Amino acid sequence: MAMPEKPVLEGLETKWDARWETSGTYAFRRDEATRETVYSIDTPPPTASGSLHVGHVFSYTHTDIIARFQRMLGKQVFYPMGWDDNGLPTERRVQNYYGVRVDPTLPYDPNFTPPNEGDGKTTKPADQLPISRKNFIELCERLTEEDEQKFEELWRTLGVSVDWKQTYRTISDDSRRTSQLAFLRNLERGEAYQSDAPTLWDVTFRTAVAQAELEDREQPGAYHTLLFTSQDGDLRIDTTRPELLPACVAVVAHPDDERYAHLIGSEVETPGFGVKVPFVAHPLAQPDKGTGVAMICTFGDTTDITWWRELNLPNRSVLGFDGRFVPEAPEAIATDAGLELYAEMAGKTVFSGRKTLVEALQSSGRIVGETRTITHPVKFFEKGDKPLEIVSTRQWYVKNGGREAEIRDRLIELGRTIDWHPDHMRVRYENWVNGLNGDWLISRQRFFGVPIPVWYGLDEDGNPDYDRVILPSPDQLPLDPSSDVPAGFTAEQRGVAGGFVGEVDVMDTWATSSLTPQLVGGWGGRDDELWNLLTPFDLRPQGQDIIRTWLFSTMVRSMFETGKAPWEHAAISGWILDPDRKKMSKSKGNVVTPQSMLEQHGSDGVRYWAASSRLGMDATLDPQNPKMIKIGRRLAMKVLNAAKFVYQMEGEAGDIANPIDIDMIGDLRDVIESATESLQDYDHAKALDTIETFFWTFCDDYLELVKERAYSGDPVGQGSAIRALRSAINVLLRLLAPYIPFATEEVWSWTNDGSIHLAKWPRIHDLPTSAQSRGMLSAVGEALIMIRRAKTDAKVSQKTPVARAVIEGPSETIGLMEQAASDLAAVGRIEDLQFVAANELGVGELEFVQQEEEASSERQTPLQVVPNEATPEQKAAASEEATQVLDLSELRAELDDDN
RNA sequence: GGGCCUAUAGCUCAGUUGGUUAGAGCGCCACGUUUACACCGUGGAUGUCGGGGGUUCGAGUCCCUCUGGGCCCACCA
């Protein structure tokens, strides 16, 4: 391919993405693969309905660098891409985009067309058109497909070397089948079970949520002091949730609290409702909180659940699934006044129920003192807008060690079998495992997701008997129990006494994405050969925020299925912070769209920015001034230009004979060794630093130094230089290829047929000389700097000819410099270049060294070259003197004569 | 309350098992258009290594402690 007159970065993304696609550059060549030669990646599936942000670009670049490195090492890289279309984000987006909502009672309409087709408007639920579940799911599939197209375009622009034939969607038939199969196997082995128990509940979405989906938010609240009645008279109890008083089942104090010891075992009466409840003791009660006595309600918080369980208390729930007080008062409320009070609260929300109760008790004098407002952390569903309530419902769970120490220990053990990058991320995993307080709740009362594939038998009254679980046969999968019929039944028996009813819940989105290795790897009899080829996967790359969800849940599923960890390495990327060191997020309005970033600065530049951060380290990005991206762009540009410069040198490559050429290649050998080692250790940033540092030295010093010789016509010197230059460029391109794949591929194409990304990673025995570096390049670089500085100090062009120059320094350094004397003289335009050993004190104790200043009096163009070790005073003196005697007009004249 | 990470030049960051005078890039200042590169080149200035204490011949590095920043978990009466 022809080398362009003036190489540019613009357009390289489109050009090369298309060629990589048609050439199948990144295709996984299965027939050529064995487990030993495969490098398999368990790529994170981005949420299809979200938008990609710079954080994605950041972490996917990290993964891509590893993928490209491994590919160049000769591995068959299995690098798939998946999309997570399950879950609430999709559901919500579809509701708003099409203006619809699910009504599960409606029949499927095959000719349905959505009322709206546009993004950006949030329609109110009242305006949304009710449609059947199946129609809704079809819309979800349609919209996510459109989203996935956009995502793919972005990844292609970024140069992520994914094999686009290896893609999966978590809503596809295969994925649903895999997910349901894995669930049924968990069920078969007793790892999945259903239980009717208090559950954290989001009243807006009307679904149960799992521990991993919780987050605390600071909320305003208020302490009220209620007066209960004990055998001693008034008993003061502080609470922030007075509205749960009708659900009060006991009051509790710490067993060692002497103030209340005599009351333990007695009964007290609740204010307003007149219910007698036991006074119990429990170590979780904190004497210093409030009055030291707490009321136990079903259920105000998770501590209530613990008390309720451990103290074997009755359940008097008052909040319904909609977060409102249920119509019927708990049976324990028997007084007329109590029933009347409850009737006022029934049907109200938590907020107005509280108001009603507080006003009633204040007027009857059973709330005393001032209410004290506070702010305190309250549990929320991470995607929800209202505080979670706790309701008792039947739900499906998968064991995760939250209740069994033995499972926890195995999970910790498996976590130690994988290499974490960085290593301390393992601690986060272990902290999470050790802090679990319940099994994994996988059922969700939602519509879009993978259905739980079971039915229940109906008794003779037509009520479901949840103990009679009817299971499908594996060949029925994937299935939807609300439309499919279990074996041995007919469709007419659905909902009929003695018949069956389908489970209406779907699985948590993590229940499917915890199976990404299985989804993409052909598990479950779909492709056993592939599964054996890929597992355990080599790499799980992901963000640190989803260690507790994705990483953990994948580990759980793998432990139950295989008894092993699903991967050998986990690479954890950090956050993107804005200039104020805040995590970037949509709600803060400080996000930059990756598309605009890539368009504006080019993919190689953006990749460079991402690559300069180590795994696990947060990176800053100032969208107004993306410094690192600009530097990356400059590097890519320099690669194009330096390579072009080298390739346009005419002349035959000869043997590497010149000492400086040998030494440069020797330095390059060290770079290859160091960069390879870093990359094998998943330290892409360190490798890049090593490569880049050498590359700039190569351009600024070596290339400048030898270019005169490369053009000289001296067959030996020229041949050596050209050979060295071409070898070095060739190696440097390959070293940089994982980082800046577009610029390097462009340059590679000028002199090669195949893709650089399928070229072999450089090895030291490929170099044209096996000699070790003696540090000549850096010594000569020093000399170059001295010469340049002298000219800069003299305020003359670097091109200015010099009659005589003397370089001083320690004899060892001088010796190295001397071997490049002719190159130095050529680049410095020095007629008479001499080297003088300075006294032995040299390095280390410079301030005592008296440097002799050399000056040529000939032709009155003195150039003083002062070794870098000189003190600032000496430098100043030298420069001053030189300036004084310098005849600039004469210099200019000489320069003009040259031209 | 428990845990993890982090603090080095104005900014973003390197700094290996402790070892001469702590580095790079950006920015800044000065100079310069040279057989590729103005999306450019050359050179220069820039530090209480967050504070305090300790170990050591020697500490940015190891230990203790305090402080700031970030994150996770627990608490939620």
Coordinates of C-alpha atoms in Angstrom, one line a residue, chain A residues 219-652:
Chain A
Q219 CA -33.2 10.8 54.4
P220 CA -34.9 13.2 56.8
G221 CA -36.6 11.5 59.6
A222 CA -38.0 12.3 63.1
Y223 CA -37.8 10.7 66.5
H224 CA -41.1 10.5 68.3
T225 CA -41.4 9.4 71.9
L226 CA -44.3 7.0 72.4
L227 CA -45.7 6.2 75.8
F228 CA -46.4 2.5 76.2
T229 CA -48.0 1.2 79.4
S230 CA -46.0 -1.2 81.6
Q231 CA -46.5 -2.5 85.1
D232 CA -44.6 0.6 86.2
G233 CA -46.8 3.0 84.3
D234 CA -45.6 5.0 81.3
L235 CA -42.8 3.4 79.3
R236 CA -41.1 5.8 76.9
I237 CA -40.0 4.4 73.6
D238 CA -38.4 6.4 70.8
T239 CA -39.1 5.6 67.2
T240 CA -38.7 7.0 63.8
R241 CA -41.5 4.9 62.4
P242 CA -44.5 5.5 64.7
E243 CA -46.9 4.4 61.9
L244 CA -45.8 0.8 62.4
L245 CA -47.2 0.8 65.9
P246 CA -50.2 -1.3 64.8
A247 CA -47.7 -3.9 63.6
C248 CA -45.9 -3.9 67.0
V249 CA -45.3 -7.5 68.3
A250 CA -43.0 -6.8 71.2
V251 CA -40.7 -4.4 72.9
V252 CA -37.1 -5.2 73.5
A253 CA -34.2 -4.2 75.7
H254 CA -30.7 -5.4 76.1
P255 CA -30.5 -8.4 78.6
D256 CA -27.8 -6.5 80.6
D257 CA -29.8 -3.3 80.8
E258 CA -30.5 -2.9 84.5
R259 CA -33.1 -0.2 84.0
Y260 CA -35.4 -2.7 82.4
A261 CA -34.3 -6.1 83.8
H262 CA -37.4 -6.3 86.0
L263 CA -39.8 -5.8 83.1
I264 CA -38.4 -8.5 80.9
G265 CA -41.0 -11.3 80.7
S266 CA -43.8 -8.9 81.5
E267 CA -46.3 -7.5 79.1
V268 CA -46.8 -3.9 78.0
E269 CA -49.6 -2.2 76.2
T270 CA -49.3 -0.3 73.0
P271 CA -50.6 3.2 73.0
G272 CA -53.7 3.9 70.8
F273 CA -54.2 0.3 69.9
G274 CA -54.2 -1.2 73.3
V275 CA -52.5 -4.4 72.2
K276 CA -50.6 -6.3 74.9
V277 CA -47.1 -7.3 73.7
P278 CA -44.3 -9.0 75.5
F279 CA -41.2 -7.2 76.9
V280 CA -38.3 -9.3 75.6
A281 CA -34.5 -9.2 75.8
H282 CA -32.1 -9.4 72.9
P283 CA -28.4 -8.5 72.6
L284 CA -29.0 -6.5 69.4
A285 CA -30.9 -4.0 71.5
Q286 CA -28.7 -1.0 72.2
P287 CA -29.0 0.6 75.6
D288 CA -27.7 3.9 74.4
K289 CA -30.2 4.3 71.5
G290 CA -33.2 6.3 72.5
T291 CA -34.5 5.2 75.8
G292 CA -32.9 1.8 75.5
V293 CA -36.2 0.1 74.6
A294 CA -37.2 -0.5 71.0
M295 CA -40.5 -1.6 69.6
I296 CA -40.4 -4.6 67.3
C297 CA -42.7 -4.2 64.4
T298 CA -43.3 -6.5 61.4
F299 CA -41.3 -5.1 59.8
G300 CA -39.5 -1.7 60.1
D301 CA -36.0 -2.8 59.3
T302 CA -33.8 -5.8 59.0
T303 CA -33.1 -5.9 62.7
D304 CA -36.9 -6.4 63.2
I305 CA -36.6 -9.5 60.9
T306 CA -33.8 -10.9 63.1
W307 CA -35.8 -10.3 66.3
W308 CA -38.9 -11.7 64.8
R309 CA -37.1 -14.8 63.7
E310 CA -34.9 -15.4 66.7
L311 CA -37.6 -14.5 69.3
N312 CA -40.3 -16.4 67.5
L313 CA -42.7 -13.5 67.4
P314 CA -46.0 -13.3 65.4
N315 CA -46.4 -11.5 62.1
R316 CA -48.8 -8.5 62.1
S317 CA -47.8 -6.9 58.8
V318 CA -49.8 -3.8 58.0
L319 CA -48.2 -2.6 54.7
G320 CA -49.3 -4.0 51.4
F321 CA -47.4 -4.5 48.2
D322 CA -48.3 -1.0 47.1
G323 CA -46.8 0.5 50.3
R324 CA -50.2 1.4 51.7
F325 CA -51.8 0.2 54.9
V326 CA -53.9 -2.9 54.3
P327 CA -57.6 -2.5 54.8
E328 CA -57.9 -5.0 57.6
A329 CA -56.4 -4.3 61.0
P330 CA -54.2 -7.1 62.5
E331 CA -56.3 -9.4 64.6
A332 CA -54.4 -8.5 67.7
I333 CA -56.1 -5.1 67.7
A334 CA -59.3 -5.7 69.5
T335 CA -60.4 -2.4 71.2
D336 CA -62.9 -0.2 69.5
A337 CA -60.6 2.8 69.8
G338 CA -57.8 0.8 68.3
L339 CA -59.9 -0.4 65.4
E340 CA -61.1 3.1 64.8
L341 CA -57.6 4.5 64.8
Y342 CA -56.5 1.8 62.4
A343 CA -59.5 2.4 60.1
E344 CA -58.3 6.0 59.8
M345 CA -54.9 4.7 58.6
A346 CA -56.1 2.0 56.3
G347 CA -55.4 2.6 52.6
K348 CA -53.0 5.5 53.4
T349 CA -49.4 5.7 52.4
V350 CA -46.7 5.4 55.0
F351 CA -46.3 9.1 55.0
S352 CA -49.9 10.1 55.6
G353 CA -50.6 7.1 57.8
R354 CA -47.8 8.4 60.0
K355 CA -49.3 11.8 60.1
T356 CA -52.7 10.4 61.1
L357 CA -51.2 8.3 63.9
V358 CA -48.9 11.0 65.3
E359 CA -51.8 13.5 65.4
A360 CA -54.0 11.0 67.1
L361 CA -51.5 10.0 69.7
Q362 CA -50.4 13.6 70.3
S363 CA -53.9 14.6 71.1
S364 CA -54.4 11.7 73.4
G365 CA -51.1 12.5 75.1
R366 CA -49.4 9.2 74.2
I367 CA -46.7 11.0 72.1
V368 CA -44.8 13.3 74.4
G369 CA -42.1 15.9 74.0
E370 CA -40.9 17.5 70.8
T371 CA -40.3 15.5 67.7
R372 CA -36.6 15.7 66.9
T373 CA -35.8 15.8 63.2
I374 CA -32.7 13.9 62.0
T375 CA -31.2 12.7 58.8
H376 CA -30.4 9.0 58.7
P377 CA -29.5 6.4 56.1
V378 CA -32.4 4.5 54.7
K379 CA -32.3 1.5 52.5
F380 CA -33.4 2.0 48.9
F381 CA -33.5 -0.2 45.8
E382 CA -30.6 1.3 43.8
K383 CA -33.0 2.0 40.9
G384 CA -36.0 3.1 43.1
D385 CA -37.3 6.4 44.4
K386 CA -39.0 5.4 47.6
P387 CA -37.6 3.7 50.7
L388 CA -37.9 0.0 50.8
E389 CA -40.5 -1.7 52.9
I390 CA -40.4 -5.2 54.2
V391 CA -43.3 -7.4 53.4
S392 CA -43.8 -11.2 53.8
T393 CA -44.0 -13.0 50.4
R394 CA -43.2 -16.2 48.8
Q395 CA -40.0 -15.9 46.8
W396 CA -37.3 -18.0 45.2
Y397 CA -33.8 -18.1 46.5
V398 CA -30.5 -19.5 45.5
K399 CA -28.0 -20.4 48.2
N400 CA -25.0 -18.1 48.3
G401 CA -23.4 -18.7 51.6
G402 CA -25.6 -16.1 53.3
R403 CA -26.9 -18.7 55.7
E404 CA -24.2 -21.4 55.5
A405 CA -20.6 -20.9 56.6
E406 CA -19.5 -23.9 54.7
I407 CA -20.6 -22.4 51.3
R408 CA -19.1 -19.1 52.3
D409 CA -15.8 -20.8 53.0
R410 CA -15.8 -22.5 49.6
L411 CA -16.5 -19.2 47.9
I412 CA -13.6 -17.5 49.7
E413 CA -11.5 -20.5 48.8
L414 CA -12.4 -20.3 45.1
G415 CA -11.8 -16.5 45.2
R416 CA -8.2 -17.3 46.1
T417 CA -7.7 -19.6 43.2
I418 CA -7.9 -16.7 40.7
D419 CA -5.4 -14.0 40.1
W420 CA -6.9 -10.6 40.9
H421 CA -5.5 -7.5 39.1
P422 CA -4.9 -5.6 41.2
D423 CA -4.7 -8.1 44.0
H424 CA -6.4 -6.0 46.7
M425 CA -9.7 -6.4 44.8
R426 CA -9.9 -9.9 46.2
V427 CA -10.4 -8.3 49.6
R428 CA -13.5 -6.5 48.4
Y429 CA -14.9 -9.9 47.2
E430 CA -14.1 -11.5 50.5
N431 CA -15.6 -8.6 52.5
W432 CA -18.8 -9.0 50.6
V433 CA -18.9 -12.8 51.0
N434 CA -18.3 -12.5 54.7
G435 CA -20.9 -9.8 55.1
L436 CA -23.8 -11.7 53.5
N437 CA -26.8 -12.0 55.7
G438 CA -29.2 -14.0 53.6
D439 CA -29.5 -16.2 50.5
W440 CA -29.8 -14.7 47.0
L441 CA -33.3 -13.7 46.2
I442 CA -33.7 -14.3 42.5
S443 CA -37.4 -13.9 41.9
R444 CA -38.8 -10.6 40.7
Q445 CA -42.4 -9.6 40.3
R446 CA -41.7 -8.0 36.9
F447 CA -42.7 -8.8 33.3
F448 CA -39.6 -8.5 31.2
G449 CA -37.0 -11.1 32.1
V450 CA -36.4 -14.8 32.0
P451 CA -39.4 -16.6 33.6
I452 CA -38.9 -19.0 36.4
P453 CA -39.7 -22.2 34.6
V454 CA -42.1 -23.9 37.0
W455 CA -45.8 -24.5 37.5
Y456 CA -47.7 -25.2 40.7
G457 CA -50.5 -27.7 41.3
L458 CA -53.9 -26.3 42.2
D459 CA -55.9 -27.9 45.0
E460 CA -59.5 -28.9 44.8
D461 CA -60.5 -25.3 45.6
G462 CA -58.4 -23.9 42.8
N463 CA -55.8 -22.5 45.2
P464 CA -52.1 -22.9 44.3
D465 CA -50.2 -25.5 46.3
Y466 CA -46.7 -24.1 46.3
D467 CA -45.3 -27.2 47.7
R468 CA -46.4 -29.1 44.5
V469 CA -43.9 -27.6 42.1
I470 CA -44.4 -29.0 38.6
L471 CA -41.1 -29.0 36.6
P472 CA -40.6 -29.0 32.9
S473 CA -38.5 -31.4 31.0
P474 CA -35.2 -29.9 29.7
D475 CA -36.4 -30.2 26.1
Q476 CA -39.3 -27.8 26.8
L477 CA -36.8 -25.0 27.5
P478 CA -37.0 -22.1 27.0
L479 CA -40.5 -21.7 28.2
D480 CA -42.9 -19.2 29.7
P481 CA -45.1 -21.0 32.3
S482 CA -47.8 -18.4 31.8
S483 CA -48.4 -19.7 28.3
D484 CA -46.7 -23.1 28.1
V485 CA -48.3 -26.1 29.6
P486 CA -46.6 -28.7 31.8
A487 CA -46.4 -32.3 30.6
G488 CA -49.4 -34.4 31.7
F489 CA -51.7 -31.3 31.7
T490 CA -53.8 -29.6 29.0
A491 CA -54.1 -25.9 28.4
E492 CA -57.7 -26.1 29.7
Q493 CA -56.5 -27.2 33.1
R494 CA -54.8 -23.8 33.7
G495 CA -56.3 -22.1 36.7
V496 CA -58.8 -24.8 37.2
A497 CA -59.2 -26.7 40.4
G498 CA -57.0 -29.8 40.3
G499 CA -55.1 -28.3 37.4
F500 CA -52.1 -26.1 37.4
V501 CA -51.0 -22.5 37.4
G502 CA -47.7 -21.0 36.0
E503 CA -45.2 -19.1 38.1
V504 CA -45.7 -15.5 37.2
D505 CA -42.3 -14.2 38.5
V506 CA -39.3 -13.7 36.4
M507 CA -35.7 -14.1 37.5
D508 CA -33.4 -11.4 38.6
T509 CA -31.3 -10.1 35.8
W510 CA -28.2 -11.3 37.6
A511 CA -29.6 -14.8 37.6
T512 CA -28.9 -14.8 33.9
S513 CA -25.9 -12.6 33.7
S514 CA -24.2 -14.7 36.3
L515 CA -24.1 -17.3 33.6
T516 CA -22.1 -15.3 31.0
P517 CA -19.4 -18.0 30.7
Q518 CA -22.2 -20.6 30.1
L519 CA -24.2 -18.4 27.8
V520 CA -21.3 -17.7 25.4
G521 CA -19.5 -20.9 25.9
G522 CA -22.1 -23.4 24.6
W523 CA -22.7 -24.9 28.0
G524 CA -25.6 -27.2 28.8
G525 CA -25.2 -29.5 25.8
R526 CA -25.3 -26.8 23.2
D527 CA -21.7 -27.2 22.3
D528 CA -19.7 -29.2 24.8
E529 CA -16.6 -29.1 22.7
L530 CA -16.5 -25.3 22.7
W531 CA -17.2 -25.3 26.4
N532 CA -14.2 -27.5 27.0
L533 CA -12.1 -25.4 24.8
L534 CA -12.9 -22.2 26.7
T535 CA -13.1 -23.1 30.3
P536 CA -12.0 -22.1 32.7
F537 CA -12.0 -18.7 31.0
D538 CA -8.7 -16.9 31.1
L539 CA -10.0 -13.5 31.9
R540 CA -13.0 -11.8 33.6
P541 CA -12.7 -8.1 33.0
Q542 CA -15.1 -5.8 34.9
G543 CA -15.7 -2.7 37.0
Q544 CA -15.1 -2.7 40.7
D545 CA -18.7 -1.7 41.4
I546 CA -20.1 -5.0 40.3
I547 CA -17.8 -7.3 42.3
R548 CA -20.6 -7.9 44.7
T549 CA -23.1 -8.6 42.0
W550 CA -21.7 -9.9 38.7
L551 CA -18.4 -11.3 39.8
F552 CA -19.8 -12.8 43.0
S553 CA -22.9 -14.3 41.4
T554 CA -20.9 -15.8 38.5
M555 CA -18.7 -17.4 41.1
V556 CA -21.7 -18.9 42.9
R557 CA -23.2 -20.4 39.8
S558 CA -19.8 -21.8 38.7
M559 CA -19.2 -23.3 42.2
F560 CA -22.4 -25.2 42.0
E561 CA -22.0 -26.3 38.4
T562 CA -18.3 -27.2 38.3
G563 CA -16.9 -26.8 41.8
K564 CA -14.3 -24.5 40.3
A565 CA -13.8 -20.8 39.7
P566 CA -15.0 -19.7 36.3
W567 CA -11.8 -17.9 35.4
E568 CA -8.1 -17.7 36.0
H569 CA -7.7 -13.9 36.1
A570 CA -10.0 -11.1 37.1
A571 CA -9.0 -7.6 35.8
I572 CA -10.8 -4.9 37.7
S573 CA -10.9 -1.4 36.2
G574 CA -11.4 1.8 38.2
W575 CA -13.7 4.8 38.0
I576 CA -13.7 7.8 35.8
L577 CA -13.6 10.9 37.9
D578 CA -14.3 14.5 36.7
P579 CA -11.8 17.2 37.6
D580 CA -13.3 17.7 41.0
R581 CA -12.6 14.0 41.7
K582 CA -16.2 13.1 41.7
K583 CA -17.4 9.9 40.1
M584 CA -19.0 10.7 36.8
S585 CA -22.6 9.9 36.6
K586 CA -25.6 11.0 34.7
S587 CA -27.4 12.5 37.7
K588 CA -24.5 14.8 38.2
G589 CA -24.7 15.9 34.6
N590 CA -20.9 15.6 34.1
V591 CA -20.9 12.8 31.6
V592 CA -19.2 13.1 28.2
T593 CA -20.5 11.0 25.4
P594 CA -17.9 8.6 24.1
Q595 CA -19.0 9.2 20.5
S596 CA -18.1 12.9 20.6
M597 CA -14.9 12.1 22.3
L598 CA -13.8 9.6 19.7
E599 CA -14.9 11.8 16.8
Q600 CA -13.1 14.9 18.2
H601 CA -9.8 13.3 19.2
G602 CA -9.6 10.0 17.4
S603 CA -9.7 6.5 18.8
D604 CA -6.0 6.0 19.3
G605 CA -5.8 9.1 21.5
V606 CA -8.7 8.1 23.6
R607 CA -7.3 4.6 23.9
Y608 CA -4.0 6.0 25.0
W609 CA -5.7 7.9 27.8
A610 CA -7.4 4.8 29.0
A611 CA -4.2 2.7 28.7
S612 CA -2.2 5.1 30.9
S613 CA -4.2 4.1 33.9
R614 CA -3.4 0.9 35.7
L615 CA -6.1 -1.6 36.6
G616 CA -8.0 -0.7 39.7
M617 CA -6.9 2.9 39.6
D618 CA -9.4 5.7 39.1
A619 CA -8.7 8.0 36.2
T620 CA -9.5 11.7 35.9
L621 CA -11.0 13.2 32.8
D622 CA -11.6 16.8 32.2
P623 CA -13.9 16.9 29.2
Q624 CA -13.0 20.5 28.5
N625 CA -9.3 19.8 28.5
P626 CA -8.6 16.1 27.9
K627 CA -4.8 16.3 28.2
M628 CA -4.0 12.6 28.1
I629 CA -6.1 12.1 25.0
K630 CA -4.2 14.9 23.2
I631 CA -0.9 13.3 24.2
G632 CA -2.1 10.0 22.8
R633 CA -3.1 11.6 19.6
R634 CA 0.3 13.2 19.4
L635 CA 1.9 9.8 19.9
A636 CA -0.2 8.3 17.1
M637 CA 0.7 11.2 14.8
K638 CA 4.4 10.9 15.6
V639 CA 4.3 7.2 14.8
L640 CA 2.9 8.0 11.4
N641 CA 5.5 10.7 10.7
A642 CA 8.5 8.9 12.1
A643 CA 7.8 5.8 10.2
K644 CA 7.2 7.7 7.0
F645 CA 10.5 9.4 7.5
V646 CA 12.4 6.2 8.0
Y647 CA 10.7 4.4 5.1
Q648 CA 11.3 7.2 2.7
M649 CA 15.0 7.0 3.2
E650 CA 16.5 5.5 0.1
G651 CA 19.4 3.2 0.3
E652 CA 20.1 -0.4 1.0

